[in-house]
Coordinates of C-alpha atoms and ligand atoms in Angstrom, one line a residue:
X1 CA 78.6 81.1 91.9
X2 CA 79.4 84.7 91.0
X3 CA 82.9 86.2 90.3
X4 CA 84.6 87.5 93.0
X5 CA 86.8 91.0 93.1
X6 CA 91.1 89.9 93.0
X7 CA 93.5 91.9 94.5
X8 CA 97.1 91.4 93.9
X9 CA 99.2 92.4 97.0
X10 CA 102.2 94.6 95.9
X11 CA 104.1 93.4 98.5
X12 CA 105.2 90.4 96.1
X13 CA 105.9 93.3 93.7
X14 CA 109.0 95.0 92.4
X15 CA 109.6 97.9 95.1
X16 CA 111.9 99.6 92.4
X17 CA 108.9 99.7 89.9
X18 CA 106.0 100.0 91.7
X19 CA 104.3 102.5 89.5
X20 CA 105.0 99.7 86.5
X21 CA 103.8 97.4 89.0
X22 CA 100.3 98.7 89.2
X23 CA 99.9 99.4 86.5
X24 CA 100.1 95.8 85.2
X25 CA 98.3 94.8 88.2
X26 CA 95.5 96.6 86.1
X27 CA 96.3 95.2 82.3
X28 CA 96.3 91.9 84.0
X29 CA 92.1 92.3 84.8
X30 CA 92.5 92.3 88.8
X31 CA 89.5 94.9 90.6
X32 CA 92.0 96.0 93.3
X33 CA 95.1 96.9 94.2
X34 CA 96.0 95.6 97.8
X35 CA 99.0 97.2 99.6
X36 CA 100.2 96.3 102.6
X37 CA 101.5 98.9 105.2
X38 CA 103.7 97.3 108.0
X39 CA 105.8 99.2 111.2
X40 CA 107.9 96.8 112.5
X41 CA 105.7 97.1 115.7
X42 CA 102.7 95.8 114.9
X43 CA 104.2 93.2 112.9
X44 CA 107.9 91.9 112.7
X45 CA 108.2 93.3 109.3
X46 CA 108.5 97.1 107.4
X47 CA 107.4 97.9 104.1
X48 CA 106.4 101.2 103.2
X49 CA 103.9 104.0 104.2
X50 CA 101.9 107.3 102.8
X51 CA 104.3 108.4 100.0
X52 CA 104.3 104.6 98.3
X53 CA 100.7 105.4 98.6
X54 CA 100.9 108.6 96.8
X55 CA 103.6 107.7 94.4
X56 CA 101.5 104.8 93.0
X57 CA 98.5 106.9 92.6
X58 CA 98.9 108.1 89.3
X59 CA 99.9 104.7 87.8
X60 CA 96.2 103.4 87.8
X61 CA 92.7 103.8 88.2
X62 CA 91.6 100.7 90.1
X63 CA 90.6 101.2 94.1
X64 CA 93.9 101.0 96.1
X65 CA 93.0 98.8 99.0
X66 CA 95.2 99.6 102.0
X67 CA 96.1 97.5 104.7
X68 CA 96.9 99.0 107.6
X69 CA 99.5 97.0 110.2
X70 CA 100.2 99.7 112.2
X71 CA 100.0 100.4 116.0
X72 CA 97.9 103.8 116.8
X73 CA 96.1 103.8 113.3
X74 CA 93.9 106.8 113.6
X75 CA 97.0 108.9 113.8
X76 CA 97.3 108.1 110.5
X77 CA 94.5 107.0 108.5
X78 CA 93.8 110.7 107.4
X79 CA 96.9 110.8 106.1
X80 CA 96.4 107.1 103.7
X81 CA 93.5 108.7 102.4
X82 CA 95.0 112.3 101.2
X83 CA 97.3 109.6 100.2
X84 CA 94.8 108.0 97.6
X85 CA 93.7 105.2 99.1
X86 CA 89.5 104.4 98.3
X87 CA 89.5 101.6 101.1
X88 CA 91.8 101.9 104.4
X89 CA 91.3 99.0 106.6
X90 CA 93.2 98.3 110.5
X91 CA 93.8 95.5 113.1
X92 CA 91.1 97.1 115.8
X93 CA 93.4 95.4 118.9
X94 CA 96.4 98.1 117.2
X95 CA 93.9 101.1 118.0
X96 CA 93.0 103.2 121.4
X97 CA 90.0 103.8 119.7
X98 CA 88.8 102.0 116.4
X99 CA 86.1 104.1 116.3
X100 CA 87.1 107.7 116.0
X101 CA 89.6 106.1 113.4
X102 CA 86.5 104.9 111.3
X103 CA 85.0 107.7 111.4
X104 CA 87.8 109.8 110.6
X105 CA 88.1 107.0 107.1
X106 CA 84.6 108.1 106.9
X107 CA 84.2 111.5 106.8
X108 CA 87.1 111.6 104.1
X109 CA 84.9 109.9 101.8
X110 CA 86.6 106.7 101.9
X111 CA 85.4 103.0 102.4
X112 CA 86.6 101.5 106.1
X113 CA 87.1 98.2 107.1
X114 CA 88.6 96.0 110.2
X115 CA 91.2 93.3 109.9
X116 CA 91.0 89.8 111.9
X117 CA 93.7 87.6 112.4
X118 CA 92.9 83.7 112.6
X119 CA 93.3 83.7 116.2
X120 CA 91.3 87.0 117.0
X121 CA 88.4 87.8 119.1
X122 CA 85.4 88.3 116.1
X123 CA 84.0 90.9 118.9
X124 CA 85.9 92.9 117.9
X125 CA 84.6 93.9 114.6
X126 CA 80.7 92.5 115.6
X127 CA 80.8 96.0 117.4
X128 CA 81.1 97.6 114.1
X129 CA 79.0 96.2 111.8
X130 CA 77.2 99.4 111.5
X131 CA 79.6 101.6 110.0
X132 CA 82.5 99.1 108.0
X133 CA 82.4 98.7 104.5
X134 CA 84.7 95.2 104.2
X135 CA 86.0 93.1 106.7
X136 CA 88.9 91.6 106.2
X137 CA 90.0 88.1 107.4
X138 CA 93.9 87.0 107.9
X139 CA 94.2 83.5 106.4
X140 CA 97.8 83.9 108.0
X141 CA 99.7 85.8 110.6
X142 CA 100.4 89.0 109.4
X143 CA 104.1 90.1 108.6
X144 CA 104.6 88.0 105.2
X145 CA 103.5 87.3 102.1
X146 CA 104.0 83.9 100.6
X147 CA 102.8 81.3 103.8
X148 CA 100.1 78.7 103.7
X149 CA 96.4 79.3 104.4
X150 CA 95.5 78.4 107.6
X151 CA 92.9 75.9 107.5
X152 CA 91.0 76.8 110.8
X153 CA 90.2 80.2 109.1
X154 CA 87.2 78.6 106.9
X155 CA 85.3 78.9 110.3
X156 CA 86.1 82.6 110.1
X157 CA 84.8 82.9 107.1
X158 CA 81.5 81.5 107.5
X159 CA 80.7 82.8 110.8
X160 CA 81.1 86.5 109.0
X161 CA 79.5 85.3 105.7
X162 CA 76.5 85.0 108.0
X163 CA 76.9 88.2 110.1
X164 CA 77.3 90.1 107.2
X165 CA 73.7 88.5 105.7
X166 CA 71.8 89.2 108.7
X167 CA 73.0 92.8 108.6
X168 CA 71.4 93.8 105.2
X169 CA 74.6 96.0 104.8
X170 CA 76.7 95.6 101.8
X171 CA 79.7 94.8 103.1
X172 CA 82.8 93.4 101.3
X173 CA 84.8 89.9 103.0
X174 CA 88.0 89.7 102.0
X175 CA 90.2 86.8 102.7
X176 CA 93.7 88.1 102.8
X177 CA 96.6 85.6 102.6
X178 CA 97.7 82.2 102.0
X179 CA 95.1 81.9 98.4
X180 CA 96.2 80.0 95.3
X181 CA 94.7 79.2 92.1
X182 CA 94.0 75.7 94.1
X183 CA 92.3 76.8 96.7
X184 CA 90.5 80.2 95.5
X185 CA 87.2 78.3 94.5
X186 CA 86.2 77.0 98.1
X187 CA 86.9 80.6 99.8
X188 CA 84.5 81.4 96.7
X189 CA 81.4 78.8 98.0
X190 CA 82.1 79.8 101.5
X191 CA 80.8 84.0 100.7
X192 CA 84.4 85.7 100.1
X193 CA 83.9 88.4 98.1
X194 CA 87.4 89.7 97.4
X195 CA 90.4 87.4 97.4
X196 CA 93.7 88.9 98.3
X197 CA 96.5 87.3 96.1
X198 CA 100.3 88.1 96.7
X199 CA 102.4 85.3 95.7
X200 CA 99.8 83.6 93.6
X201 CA 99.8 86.5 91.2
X202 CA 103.6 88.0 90.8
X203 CA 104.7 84.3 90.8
X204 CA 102.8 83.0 88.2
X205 CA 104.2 82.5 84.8
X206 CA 100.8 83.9 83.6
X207 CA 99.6 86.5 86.1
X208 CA 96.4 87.7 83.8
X209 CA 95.7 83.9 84.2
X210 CA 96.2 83.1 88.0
X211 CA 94.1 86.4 88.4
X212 CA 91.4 85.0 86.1
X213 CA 91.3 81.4 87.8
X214 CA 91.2 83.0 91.2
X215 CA 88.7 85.2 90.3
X216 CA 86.3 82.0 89.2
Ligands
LIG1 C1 100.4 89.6 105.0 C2 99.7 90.6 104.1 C3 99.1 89.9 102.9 C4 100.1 89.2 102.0 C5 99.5 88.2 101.2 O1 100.8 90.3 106.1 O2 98.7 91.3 104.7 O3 98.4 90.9 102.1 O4 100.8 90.1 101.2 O5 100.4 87.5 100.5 P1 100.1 86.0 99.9 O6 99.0 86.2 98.9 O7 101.4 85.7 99.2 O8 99.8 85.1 101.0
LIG2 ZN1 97.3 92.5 103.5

């Protein structure tokens, strides 16, 4: 089995050093850097939104991976990728119109994705298959980092393992939430190509070392 890509969420990072913060997400050997943008509406839970974006941007040259909980995306998505951000992905059920917001990702020149939480119709994002670069699959509700991996999501992650096969595209599947240097290797055998890891990076006593075990 090949290596798969890490990347550390800053949400379990130091908000009043996150330029320090990603830039030892890099020293530490993870592939991306995952931030997680939350409006209180979407989700019960702020964080922050284009200008953390911005501000991190000069602190390090891996992809910044943004995550999107926000209702009405494509009034923003523009605006995350003047930000800096090389992948912005959304919850499609938060969107009027998840197309045009693809698209509009698109025709910046950035990579696009759709999120889907455990419980969420995969219809959603079959529709798109054409035109996403990753999909994204919650192994939690979205709101928090640090919760357990719900187990129910392995189905997930086959059933888009597959999909992803069939379509000949080269498409990313990101697992996003819940992984530990425990359970990292079966997300691995089932197709995950990018493992999102929060807690199981900034809490480890050797973060260079939970990044490399995750990363198999
Ligand atoms: C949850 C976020 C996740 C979270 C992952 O709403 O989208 O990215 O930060 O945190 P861990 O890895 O701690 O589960
Ligand atoms: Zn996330």
């Amino acid at each position: 089995m090949s290596r798969v890509l890490v990347a550390p969420s800053i949400l379990s990072g130091d908000f009043a050093k996150m330029g320090e913060t990603v830039a030892n997400v890099e020293r530490w050997g993870a592939d991306l850097v995952h931030c997680d943008v939350m409006d209180g509406v979407f989700v019960p839970n702020i964080t922050f939104g284009m200008p953390m974006i911005k501000a991190i941007r000069p602190y390090t040259k891996l992809p910044l991976d943004v995550h999107l909980m926000i209702t009405e995306p494509e009034k923003y998505v523009e605006r995350f990728c003047d930000a800096g951000a090389d992948y912005v992905t959304f919850h499609p059920e938060a969107s009027k119109d998840a197309r045009d917001a693809l698209l509009k990702i698109k025709a910046k020149g950035v990579k696009c994705g759709l999120v889907v939480n455990p419980d969420k119709d995969f219809s959603l994002v079959e529709d798109y298959m054409d035109l996403v670069d990753m999909i994204v699959l919650m192994g939690v509700f979205p709101g928090f980092g640090g919760q357990s991996y719900i187990e129910s999501v392995s189905d997930n992650i086959a059933f888009f393992a597959k999909k992803i096969k069939e379509s000949g595209r080269n498409i990313l599947l990101e697992l996003d939430g819940g992984v530990t240097q425990q359970n990292a290797e079966k997300f691995r055998s089932l197709g995950i190509t990018v493992l999102v890891a929060g807690s199981a990076t900034f809490k480890a006593e050797d973060p260079a070392q939970a990044i490399k075990v995750i990363g198999g």
